[in-house]
CSV table of C-alpha atoms in Angstrom, one decimal:
chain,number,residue,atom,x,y,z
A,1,UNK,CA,-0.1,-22.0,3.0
A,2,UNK,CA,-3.5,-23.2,4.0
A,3,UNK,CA,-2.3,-22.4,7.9
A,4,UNK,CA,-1.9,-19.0,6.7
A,5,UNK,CA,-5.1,-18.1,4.7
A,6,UNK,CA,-7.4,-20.1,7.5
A,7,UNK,CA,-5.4,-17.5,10.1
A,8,UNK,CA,-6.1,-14.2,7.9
A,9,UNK,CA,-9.5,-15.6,8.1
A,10,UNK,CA,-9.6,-16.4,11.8
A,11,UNK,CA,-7.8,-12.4,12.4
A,12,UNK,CA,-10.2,-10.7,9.9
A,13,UNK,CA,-13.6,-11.7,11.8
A,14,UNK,CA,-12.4,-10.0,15.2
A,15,UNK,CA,-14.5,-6.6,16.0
A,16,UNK,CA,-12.3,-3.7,15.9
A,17,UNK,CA,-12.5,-1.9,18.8
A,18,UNK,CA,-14.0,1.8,19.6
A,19,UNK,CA,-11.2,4.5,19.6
A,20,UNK,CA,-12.3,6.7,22.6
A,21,UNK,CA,-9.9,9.1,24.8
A,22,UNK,CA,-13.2,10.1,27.0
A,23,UNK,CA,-12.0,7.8,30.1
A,24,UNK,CA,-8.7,9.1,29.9
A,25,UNK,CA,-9.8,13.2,30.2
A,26,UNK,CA,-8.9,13.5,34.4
A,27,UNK,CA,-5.7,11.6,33.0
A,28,UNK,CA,-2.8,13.4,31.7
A,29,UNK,CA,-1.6,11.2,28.6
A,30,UNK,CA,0.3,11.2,25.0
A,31,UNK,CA,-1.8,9.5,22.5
A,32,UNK,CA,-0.6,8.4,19.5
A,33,UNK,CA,-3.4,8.6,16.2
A,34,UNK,CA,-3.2,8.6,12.3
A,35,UNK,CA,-5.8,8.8,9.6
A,36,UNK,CA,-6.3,7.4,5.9
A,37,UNK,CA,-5.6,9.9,3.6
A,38,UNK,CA,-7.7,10.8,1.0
A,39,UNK,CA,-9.4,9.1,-2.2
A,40,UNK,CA,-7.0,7.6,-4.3
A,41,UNK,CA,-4.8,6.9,-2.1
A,42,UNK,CA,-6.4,5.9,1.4
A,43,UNK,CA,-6.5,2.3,0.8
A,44,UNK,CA,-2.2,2.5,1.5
A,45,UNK,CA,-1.6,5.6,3.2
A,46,UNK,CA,-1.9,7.2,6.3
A,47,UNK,CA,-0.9,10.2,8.4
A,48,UNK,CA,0.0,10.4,12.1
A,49,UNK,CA,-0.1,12.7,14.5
A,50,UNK,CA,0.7,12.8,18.3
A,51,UNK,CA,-1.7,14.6,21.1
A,52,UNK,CA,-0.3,15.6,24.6
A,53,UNK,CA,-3.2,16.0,27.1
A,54,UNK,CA,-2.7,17.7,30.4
A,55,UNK,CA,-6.4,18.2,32.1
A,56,UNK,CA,-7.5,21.6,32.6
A,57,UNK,CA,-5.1,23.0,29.5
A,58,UNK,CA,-5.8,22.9,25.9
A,59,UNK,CA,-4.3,20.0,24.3
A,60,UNK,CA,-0.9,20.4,22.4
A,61,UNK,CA,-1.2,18.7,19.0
A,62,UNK,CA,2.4,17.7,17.4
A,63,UNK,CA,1.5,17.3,13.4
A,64,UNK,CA,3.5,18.4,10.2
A,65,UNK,CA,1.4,19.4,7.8
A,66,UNK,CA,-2.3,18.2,7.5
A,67,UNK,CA,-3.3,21.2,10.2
A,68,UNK,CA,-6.0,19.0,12.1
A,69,UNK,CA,-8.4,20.2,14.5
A,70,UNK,CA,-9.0,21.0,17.9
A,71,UNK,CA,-9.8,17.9,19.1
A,72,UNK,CA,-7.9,14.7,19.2
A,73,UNK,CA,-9.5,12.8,16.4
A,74,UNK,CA,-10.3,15.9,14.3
A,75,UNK,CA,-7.7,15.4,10.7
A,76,UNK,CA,-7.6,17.2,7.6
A,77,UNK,CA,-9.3,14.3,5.5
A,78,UNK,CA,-11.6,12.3,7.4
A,79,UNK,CA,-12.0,8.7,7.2
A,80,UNK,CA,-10.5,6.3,9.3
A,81,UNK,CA,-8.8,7.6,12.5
A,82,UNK,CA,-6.9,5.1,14.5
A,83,UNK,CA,-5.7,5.4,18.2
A,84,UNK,CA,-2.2,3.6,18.2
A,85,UNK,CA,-1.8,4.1,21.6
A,86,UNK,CA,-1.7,6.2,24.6
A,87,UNK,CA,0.7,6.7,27.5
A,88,UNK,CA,-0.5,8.2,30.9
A,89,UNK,CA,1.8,10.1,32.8
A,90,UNK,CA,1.5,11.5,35.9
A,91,UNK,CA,0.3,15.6,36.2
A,92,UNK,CA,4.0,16.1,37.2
A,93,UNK,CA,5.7,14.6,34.3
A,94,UNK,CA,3.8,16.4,31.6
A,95,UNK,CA,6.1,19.3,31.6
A,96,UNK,CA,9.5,17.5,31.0
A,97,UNK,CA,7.4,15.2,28.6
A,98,UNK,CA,6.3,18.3,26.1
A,99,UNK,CA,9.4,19.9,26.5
A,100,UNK,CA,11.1,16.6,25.0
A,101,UNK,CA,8.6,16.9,22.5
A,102,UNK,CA,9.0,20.2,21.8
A,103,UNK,CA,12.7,20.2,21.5
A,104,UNK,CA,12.2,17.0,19.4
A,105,UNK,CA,10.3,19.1,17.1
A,106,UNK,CA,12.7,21.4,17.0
A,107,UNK,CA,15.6,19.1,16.1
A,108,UNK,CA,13.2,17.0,13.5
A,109,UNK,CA,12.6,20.5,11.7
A,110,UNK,CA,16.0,21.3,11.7
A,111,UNK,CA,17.7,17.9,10.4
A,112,UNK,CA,14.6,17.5,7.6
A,113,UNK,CA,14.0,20.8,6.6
A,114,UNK,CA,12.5,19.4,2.7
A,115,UNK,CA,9.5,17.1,2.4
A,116,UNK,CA,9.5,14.2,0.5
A,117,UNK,CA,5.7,12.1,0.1
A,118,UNK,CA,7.6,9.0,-1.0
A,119,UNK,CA,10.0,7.6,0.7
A,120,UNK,CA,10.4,10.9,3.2
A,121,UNK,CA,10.9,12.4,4.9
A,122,UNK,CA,7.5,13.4,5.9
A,123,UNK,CA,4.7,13.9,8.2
A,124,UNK,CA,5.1,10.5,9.4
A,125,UNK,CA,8.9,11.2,9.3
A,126,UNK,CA,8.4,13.2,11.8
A,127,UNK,CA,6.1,11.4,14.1
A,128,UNK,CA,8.5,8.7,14.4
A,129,UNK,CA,11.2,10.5,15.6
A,130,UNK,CA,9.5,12.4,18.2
A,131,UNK,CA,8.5,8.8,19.3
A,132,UNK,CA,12.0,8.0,19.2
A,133,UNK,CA,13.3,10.9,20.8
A,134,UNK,CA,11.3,11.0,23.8
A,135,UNK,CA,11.0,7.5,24.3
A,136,UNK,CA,6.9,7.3,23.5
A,137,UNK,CA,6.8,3.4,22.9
A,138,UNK,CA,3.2,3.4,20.7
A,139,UNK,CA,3.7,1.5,16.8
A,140,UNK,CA,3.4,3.1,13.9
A,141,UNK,CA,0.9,1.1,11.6
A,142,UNK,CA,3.1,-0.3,8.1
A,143,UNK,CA,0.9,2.4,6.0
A,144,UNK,CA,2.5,5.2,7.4
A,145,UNK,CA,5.1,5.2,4.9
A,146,UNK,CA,7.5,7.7,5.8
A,147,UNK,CA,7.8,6.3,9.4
A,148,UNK,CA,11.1,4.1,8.3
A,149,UNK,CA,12.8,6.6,6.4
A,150,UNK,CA,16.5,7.0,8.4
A,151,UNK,CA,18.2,8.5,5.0
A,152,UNK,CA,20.1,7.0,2.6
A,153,UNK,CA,20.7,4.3,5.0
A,154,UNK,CA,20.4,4.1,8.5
A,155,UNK,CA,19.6,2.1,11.8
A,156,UNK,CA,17.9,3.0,14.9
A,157,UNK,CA,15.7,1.5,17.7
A,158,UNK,CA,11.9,0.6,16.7
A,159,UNK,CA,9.2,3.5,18.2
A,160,UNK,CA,7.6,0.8,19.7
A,161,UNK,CA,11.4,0.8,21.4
A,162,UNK,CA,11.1,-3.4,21.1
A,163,UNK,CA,13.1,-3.8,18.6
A,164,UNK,CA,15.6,-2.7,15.9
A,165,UNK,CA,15.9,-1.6,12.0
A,166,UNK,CA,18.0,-1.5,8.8
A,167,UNK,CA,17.3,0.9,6.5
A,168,UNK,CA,18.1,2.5,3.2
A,169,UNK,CA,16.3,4.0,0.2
A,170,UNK,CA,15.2,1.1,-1.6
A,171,UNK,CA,15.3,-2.0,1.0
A,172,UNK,CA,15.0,-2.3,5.1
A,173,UNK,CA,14.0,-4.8,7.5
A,174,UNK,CA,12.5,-4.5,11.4
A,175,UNK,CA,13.4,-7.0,13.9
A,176,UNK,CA,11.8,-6.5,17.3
A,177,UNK,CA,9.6,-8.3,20.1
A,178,UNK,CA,6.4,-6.5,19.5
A,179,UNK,CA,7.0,-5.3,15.8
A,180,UNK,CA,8.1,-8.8,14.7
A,181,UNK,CA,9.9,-8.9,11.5
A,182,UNK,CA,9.4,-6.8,8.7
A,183,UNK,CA,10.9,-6.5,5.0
A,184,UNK,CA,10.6,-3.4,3.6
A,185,UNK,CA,11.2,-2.1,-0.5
A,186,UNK,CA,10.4,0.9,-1.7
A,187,UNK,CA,8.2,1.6,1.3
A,188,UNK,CA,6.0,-1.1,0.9
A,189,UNK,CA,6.0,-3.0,3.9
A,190,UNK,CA,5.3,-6.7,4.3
A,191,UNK,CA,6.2,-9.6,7.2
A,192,UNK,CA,4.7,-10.7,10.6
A,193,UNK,CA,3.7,-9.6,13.5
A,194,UNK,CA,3.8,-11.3,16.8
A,195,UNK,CA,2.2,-9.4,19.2
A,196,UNK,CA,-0.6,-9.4,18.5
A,197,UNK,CA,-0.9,-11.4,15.7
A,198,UNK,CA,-1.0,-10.8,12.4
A,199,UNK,CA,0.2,-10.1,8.7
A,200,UNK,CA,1.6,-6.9,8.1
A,201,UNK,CA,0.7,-5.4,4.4
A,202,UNK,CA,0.7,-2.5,3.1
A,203,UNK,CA,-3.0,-1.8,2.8
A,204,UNK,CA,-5.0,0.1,5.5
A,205,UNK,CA,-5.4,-0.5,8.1
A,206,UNK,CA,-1.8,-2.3,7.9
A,207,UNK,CA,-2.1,-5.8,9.4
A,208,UNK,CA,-4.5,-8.5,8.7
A,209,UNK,CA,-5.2,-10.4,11.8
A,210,UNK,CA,-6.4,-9.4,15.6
A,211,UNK,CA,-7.2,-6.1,16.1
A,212,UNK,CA,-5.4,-4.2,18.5
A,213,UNK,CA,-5.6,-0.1,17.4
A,214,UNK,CA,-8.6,1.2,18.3
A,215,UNK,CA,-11.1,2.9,15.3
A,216,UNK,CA,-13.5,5.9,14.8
A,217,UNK,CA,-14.8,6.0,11.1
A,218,UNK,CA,-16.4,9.4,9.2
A,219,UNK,CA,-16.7,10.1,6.1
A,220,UNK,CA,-13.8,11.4,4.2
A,221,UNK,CA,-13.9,15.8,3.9
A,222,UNK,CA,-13.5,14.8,-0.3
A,223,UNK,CA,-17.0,13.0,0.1
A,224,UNK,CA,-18.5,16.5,0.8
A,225,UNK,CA,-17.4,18.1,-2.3
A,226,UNK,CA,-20.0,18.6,-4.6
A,227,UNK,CA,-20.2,16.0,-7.3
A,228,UNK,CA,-20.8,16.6,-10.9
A,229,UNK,CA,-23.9,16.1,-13.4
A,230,UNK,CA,-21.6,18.3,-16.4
A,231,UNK,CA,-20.6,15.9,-19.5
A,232,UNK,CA,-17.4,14.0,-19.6
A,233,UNK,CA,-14.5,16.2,-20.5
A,234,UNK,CA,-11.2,14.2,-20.3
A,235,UNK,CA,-8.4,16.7,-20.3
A,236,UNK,CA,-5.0,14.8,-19.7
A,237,UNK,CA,-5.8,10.9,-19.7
A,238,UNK,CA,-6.1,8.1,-16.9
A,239,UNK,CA,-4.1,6.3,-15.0
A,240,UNK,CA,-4.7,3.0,-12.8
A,241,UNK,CA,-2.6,1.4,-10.1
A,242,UNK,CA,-2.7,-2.2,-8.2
A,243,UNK,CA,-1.4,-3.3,-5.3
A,244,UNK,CA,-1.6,-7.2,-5.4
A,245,UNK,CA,-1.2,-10.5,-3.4
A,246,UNK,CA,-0.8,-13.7,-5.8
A,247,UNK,CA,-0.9,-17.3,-5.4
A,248,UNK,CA,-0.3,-19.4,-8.4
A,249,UNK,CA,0.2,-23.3,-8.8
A,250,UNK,CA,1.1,-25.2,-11.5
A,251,UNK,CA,-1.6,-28.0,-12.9
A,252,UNK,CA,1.2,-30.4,-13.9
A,253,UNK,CA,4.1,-29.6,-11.2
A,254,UNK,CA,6.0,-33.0,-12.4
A,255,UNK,CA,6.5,-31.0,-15.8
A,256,UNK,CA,8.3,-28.3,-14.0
A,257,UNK,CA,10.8,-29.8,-11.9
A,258,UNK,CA,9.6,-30.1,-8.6
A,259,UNK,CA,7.8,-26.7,-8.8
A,260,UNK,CA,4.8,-26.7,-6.7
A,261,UNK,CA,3.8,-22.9,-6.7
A,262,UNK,CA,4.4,-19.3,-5.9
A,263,UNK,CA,3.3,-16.4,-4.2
A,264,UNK,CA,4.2,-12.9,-4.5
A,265,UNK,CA,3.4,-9.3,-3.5
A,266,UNK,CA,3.8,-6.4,-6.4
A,267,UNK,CA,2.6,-3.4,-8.4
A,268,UNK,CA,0.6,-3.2,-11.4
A,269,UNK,CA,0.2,0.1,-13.3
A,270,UNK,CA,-1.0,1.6,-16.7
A,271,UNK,CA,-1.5,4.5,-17.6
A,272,UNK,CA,-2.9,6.2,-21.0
A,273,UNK,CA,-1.9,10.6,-22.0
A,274,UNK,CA,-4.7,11.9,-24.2
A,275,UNK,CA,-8.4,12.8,-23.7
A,276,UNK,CA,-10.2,10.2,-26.1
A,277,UNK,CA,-7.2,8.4,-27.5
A,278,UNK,CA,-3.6,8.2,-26.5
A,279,UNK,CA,-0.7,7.0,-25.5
A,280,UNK,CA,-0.1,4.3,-23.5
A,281,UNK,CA,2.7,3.1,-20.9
A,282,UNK,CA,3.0,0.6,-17.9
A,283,UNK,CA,5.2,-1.1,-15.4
A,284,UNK,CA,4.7,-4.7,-13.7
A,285,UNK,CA,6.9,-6.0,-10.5
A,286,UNK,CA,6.4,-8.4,-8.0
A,287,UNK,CA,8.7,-10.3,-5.7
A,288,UNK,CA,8.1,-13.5,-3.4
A,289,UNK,CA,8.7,-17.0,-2.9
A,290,UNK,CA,8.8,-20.0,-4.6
A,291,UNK,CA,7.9,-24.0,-3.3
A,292,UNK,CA,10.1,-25.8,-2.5
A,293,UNK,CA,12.3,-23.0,-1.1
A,294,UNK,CA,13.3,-20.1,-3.6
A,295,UNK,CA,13.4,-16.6,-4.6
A,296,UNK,CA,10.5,-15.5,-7.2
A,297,UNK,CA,10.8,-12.3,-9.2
A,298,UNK,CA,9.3,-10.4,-12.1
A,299,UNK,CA,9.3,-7.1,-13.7
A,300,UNK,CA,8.2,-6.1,-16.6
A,301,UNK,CA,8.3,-2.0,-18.3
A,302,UNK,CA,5.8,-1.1,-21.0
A,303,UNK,CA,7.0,2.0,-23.0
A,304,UNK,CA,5.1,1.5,-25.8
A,305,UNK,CA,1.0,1.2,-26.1
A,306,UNK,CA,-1.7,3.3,-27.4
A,307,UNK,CA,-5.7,2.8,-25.8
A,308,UNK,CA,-9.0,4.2,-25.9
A,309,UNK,CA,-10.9,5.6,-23.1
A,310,UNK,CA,-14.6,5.8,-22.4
A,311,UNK,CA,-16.6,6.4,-19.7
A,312,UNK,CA,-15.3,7.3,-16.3
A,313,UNK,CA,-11.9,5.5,-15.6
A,314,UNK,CA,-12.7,2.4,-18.3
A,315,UNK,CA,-10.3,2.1,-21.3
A,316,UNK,CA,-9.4,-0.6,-23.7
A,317,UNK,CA,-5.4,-0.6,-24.5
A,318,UNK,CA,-2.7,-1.8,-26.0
A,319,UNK,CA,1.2,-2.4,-24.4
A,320,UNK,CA,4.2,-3.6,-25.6
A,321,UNK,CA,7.3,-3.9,-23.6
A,322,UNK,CA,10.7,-5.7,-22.2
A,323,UNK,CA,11.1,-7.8,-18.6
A,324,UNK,CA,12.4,-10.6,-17.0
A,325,UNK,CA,10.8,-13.2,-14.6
A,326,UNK,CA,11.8,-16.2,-12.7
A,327,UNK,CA,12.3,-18.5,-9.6
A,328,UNK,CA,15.5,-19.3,-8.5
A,329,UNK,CA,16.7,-22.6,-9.0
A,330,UNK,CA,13.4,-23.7,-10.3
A,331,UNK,CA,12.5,-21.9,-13.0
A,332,UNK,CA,15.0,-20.3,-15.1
A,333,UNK,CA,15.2,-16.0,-15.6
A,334,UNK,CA,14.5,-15.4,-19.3
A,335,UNK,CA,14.5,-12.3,-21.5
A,336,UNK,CA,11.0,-11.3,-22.0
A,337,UNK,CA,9.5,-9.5,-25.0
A,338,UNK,CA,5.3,-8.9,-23.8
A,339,UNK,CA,2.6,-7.6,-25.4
A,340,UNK,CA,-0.5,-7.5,-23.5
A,341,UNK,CA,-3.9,-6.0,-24.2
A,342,UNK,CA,-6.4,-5.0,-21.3
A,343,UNK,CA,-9.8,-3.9,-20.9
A,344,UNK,CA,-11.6,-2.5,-17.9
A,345,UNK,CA,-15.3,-1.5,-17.7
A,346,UNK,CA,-17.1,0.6,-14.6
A,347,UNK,CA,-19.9,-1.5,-14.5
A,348,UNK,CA,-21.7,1.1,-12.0
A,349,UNK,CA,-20.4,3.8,-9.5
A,350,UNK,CA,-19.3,0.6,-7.1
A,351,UNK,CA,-18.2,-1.7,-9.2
A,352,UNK,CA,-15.2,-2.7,-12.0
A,353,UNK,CA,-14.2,-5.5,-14.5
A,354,UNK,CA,-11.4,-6.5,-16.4
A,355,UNK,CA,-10.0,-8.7,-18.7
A,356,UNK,CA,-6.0,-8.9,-19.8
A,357,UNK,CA,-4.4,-11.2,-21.9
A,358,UNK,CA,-0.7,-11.2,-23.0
A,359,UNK,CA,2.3,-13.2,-25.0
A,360,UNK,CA,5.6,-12.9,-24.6
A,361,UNK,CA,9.0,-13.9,-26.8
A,362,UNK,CA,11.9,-15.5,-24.5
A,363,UNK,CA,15.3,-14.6,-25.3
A,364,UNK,CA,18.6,-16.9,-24.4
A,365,UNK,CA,16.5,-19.2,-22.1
A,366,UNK,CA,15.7,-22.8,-24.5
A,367,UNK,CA,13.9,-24.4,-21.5
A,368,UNK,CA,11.2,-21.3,-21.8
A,369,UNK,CA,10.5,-21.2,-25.3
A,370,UNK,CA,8.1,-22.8,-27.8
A,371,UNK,CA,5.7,-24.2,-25.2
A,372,UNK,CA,3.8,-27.0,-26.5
A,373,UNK,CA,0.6,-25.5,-24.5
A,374,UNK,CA,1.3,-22.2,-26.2
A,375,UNK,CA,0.1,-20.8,-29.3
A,376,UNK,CA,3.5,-21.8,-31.6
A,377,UNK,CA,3.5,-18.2,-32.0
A,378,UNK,CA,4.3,-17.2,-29.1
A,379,UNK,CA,6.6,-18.8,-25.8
A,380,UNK,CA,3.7,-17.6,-23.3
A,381,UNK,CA,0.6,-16.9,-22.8
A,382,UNK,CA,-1.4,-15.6,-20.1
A,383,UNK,CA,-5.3,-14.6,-19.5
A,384,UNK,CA,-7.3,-13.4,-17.0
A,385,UNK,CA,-9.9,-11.4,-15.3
A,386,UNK,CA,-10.6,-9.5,-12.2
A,387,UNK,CA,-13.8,-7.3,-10.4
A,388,UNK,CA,-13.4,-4.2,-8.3
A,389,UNK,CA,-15.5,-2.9,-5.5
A,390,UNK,CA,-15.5,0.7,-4.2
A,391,UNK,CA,-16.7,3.8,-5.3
A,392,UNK,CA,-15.7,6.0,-8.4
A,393,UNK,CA,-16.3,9.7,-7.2
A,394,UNK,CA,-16.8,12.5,-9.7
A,395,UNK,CA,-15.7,16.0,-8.6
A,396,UNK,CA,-15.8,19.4,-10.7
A,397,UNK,CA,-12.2,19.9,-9.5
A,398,UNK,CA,-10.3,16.7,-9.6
A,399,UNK,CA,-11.7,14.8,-12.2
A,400,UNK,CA,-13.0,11.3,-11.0
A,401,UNK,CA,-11.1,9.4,-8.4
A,402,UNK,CA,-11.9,5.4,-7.6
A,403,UNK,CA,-10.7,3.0,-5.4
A,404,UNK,CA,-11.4,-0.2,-4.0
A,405,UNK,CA,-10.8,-3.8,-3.5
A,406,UNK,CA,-10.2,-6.2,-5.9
A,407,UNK,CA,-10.2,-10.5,-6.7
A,408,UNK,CA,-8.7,-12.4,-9.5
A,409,UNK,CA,-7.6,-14.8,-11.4
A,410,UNK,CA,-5.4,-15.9,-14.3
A,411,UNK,CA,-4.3,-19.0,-16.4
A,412,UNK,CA,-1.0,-18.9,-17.8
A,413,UNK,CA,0.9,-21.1,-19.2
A,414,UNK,CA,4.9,-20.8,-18.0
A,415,UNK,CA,7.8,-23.3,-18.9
A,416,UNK,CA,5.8,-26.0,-20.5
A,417,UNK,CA,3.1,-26.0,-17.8
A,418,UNK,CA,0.2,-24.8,-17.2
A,419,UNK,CA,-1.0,-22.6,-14.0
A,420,UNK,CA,-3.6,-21.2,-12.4
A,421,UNK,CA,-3.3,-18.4,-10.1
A,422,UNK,CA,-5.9,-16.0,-7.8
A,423,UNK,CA,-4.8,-12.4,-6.9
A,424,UNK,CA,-6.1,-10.4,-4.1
A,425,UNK,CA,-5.6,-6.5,-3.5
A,426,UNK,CA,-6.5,-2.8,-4.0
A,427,UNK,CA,-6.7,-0.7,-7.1
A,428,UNK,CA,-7.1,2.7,-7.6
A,429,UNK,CA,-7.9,4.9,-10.8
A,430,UNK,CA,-7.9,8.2,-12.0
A,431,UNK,CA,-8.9,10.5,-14.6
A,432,UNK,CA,-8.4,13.9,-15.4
């Protein structure tokens, strides 16, 4: 584990290169590019677009939906646009090469004719098999969720034609020379790269590790909107959504068995109906690996809550709910009764706190209930706290929109033990 976080590390601090297509203008080429999209959700989304460039003719842009510009790096929201790749072909080879894209197009139109954002098929849907179709070998960053869709289920070639995937609605996996391996659920995408290196994540710009797309940043077209000095006037509520590595340890692993940690990648997400007061609702899940060896799981639904907003995006609620949790083999699944209370502040326009703390009643499981750490009340406890930083924008139309990274860290207590955990990710909130 200490490999790992020294290599993120090692890959983080490595310059991002330039995107630029200037040297390649006398060259006939398809490039491959994508952009973030916009505020919330450019932090894990992108979409792609492909360019074919014959000198002396205008270029021919292949894009569903998004109706980007002109130019090569010109998109519909700004942000960062990312060069993937680009493949120069001979003067002579440009016409056979658009006509497979066109007819690619054609066929792509024709077998998706709906659009789905989530999990497709979509804009990047379509990128991927024009890639595929015409044999275009340039990777698809994870964030371009969309890009693995292949139906209910599926298999096919890789675009970066390296290696091979499984698909279906809810789970896939990539296996390939260049794309590495790749485990995908509910298009969240998560495994490692080997060429170049890297974590793959699904947070922009998609990997952690060296760099190898190229970059041009703007700012995003949403920045130009005119933002508002008008009172507060919460319509329809809030709602706020994490996307979350965690790493947790036990302090006394001989009380657990031979447990010596987790990690895990999930969702967190609350959300609160009403303009000062309302109703409030939630979901929690997260899946990983145990140490030694083992499966670690954990959802958790919250039907039931009620909060209070102020300010911005800050609230202070209540949620009550049902879940399950545990690590295979080491720590035994449970029926779980939670009821958590949370409260986050915006400290400034940049900036965000919060605090959680929760119980929760185990059902049919003796070896996780009554812990002698615990409140008697209660089979387990959990606290902790975490700061965000990125903007909250305010716009007349759209209410305020935030998003950002975020650090944190929790003590629980879990089985008769006590852990401490530290969480890494991105949030995003938003008020109406």
């Amino acid at each position: 584990m200490r490999f790992a976080i020294a290599f993120c590390l090692v890959g983080c601090v490595v310059p991002r290169p330039l995107a630029s297509l200037a040297e390649r203008e006398a060259t006939s080429y398809v490039a491959v590019l994508s952009g973030e999209m916009p505020p919330p959700i450019d932090m894990v989304a992108r979409h792609a677009w492909i360019i074919a460039h014959v000198p002396g003719h205008h270029d021919r842009r292949f894009e569903y939906g998004g109706q980007g510009g002109s130019k090569p790096f010109d998109d519909f929201t700004g942000g960062d646009v990312m060069l993937h790749g680009a493949v120069t072909k001979r003067r002579d080879e440009m016409p056979a090469m658009i006509e497979c894209l066109e007819r690619a197009h054609r066929e792509e139109r024709k077998d998706h004719p709906d659009y789905f954002p989530i999990p497709g098929p979509n804009s990047n849907t379509y990128v991927d098999y024009l890639l595929r179709a015409c044999g275009i070998a340039v990777e698809l960053p994870a964030t371009a969720i969309g890009r693995d869709y292949r139906g209910i289920i599926g298999a096919s070639v890789t675009e970066s034609r390296t290696g091979i995937q499984f698909e279906s609605v809810l789970f896939g996996i990539r296996l390939g020379l260049v794309d590495g391996i790749e485990f995908h659920f509910l298009s969240f995408v998560f495994g490692l790269h080997f060429w170049p290196p890297g974590i793959t994540l699904p947070v922009n710009p998609g990997r952690i590790g060296f760099a190898s797309d190229a970059h041009v940043h703007r700012p995003h077209q949403v920045d130009l909107e005119r933002e508002s000095d008008a009172p507060i006037k919460r319509e329809y509520g809030l709602g706020v959504a994490q996307l979350a590595l965690a790493i947790a340890r036990p302090i006394t692993p001989g009380n657990m068995g031979g447990v010596e940690g987790r990690g895990t990648f999930g969702f967190s997400g609350r959300g609160l109906y009403g303009s000062r007061i309302g109703y409030g609702f939630g979901l929690d899940f997260d899946v990983g690996v145990g140490w030694p060896a083992s499966f670690a799981y954990s959802v958790h639904g919250y039907p039931i809550g009620i909060g209070v907003m102020f300010g911005p995006t800050g609230y202070f609620g209540i949620f009550g709910g049902v879940g399950t949790s545990g690590v295979t083999t080491l720590i035994e699944p449970a029926l779980e009764i939670p009821i958590e209370a949370r409260l986050e502040v915006d400290v400034s326009k940049y900036a965000r706190i919060g605090f959680r703390g929760s119980a929760a009643w185990n059902i049919g499981t003796p070896t996780r209930q009554r812990s002698q750490l615990a409140n008697p009340a209660f089979d387990e406890i959990a606290f902790g706290a975490f700061a965000r930083f990125g903007k909250t924008r305010r716009y007349e139309s759209q209410g305020f929109l935030g998003s950002g990274y975020f650090i944190g860290v929790e003590r629980r207590e879990l089985a008769g033990s006590a852990w401490l955990g530290f969480t890494l990710g991105v949030e995003t909130d938003a008020a109406w």
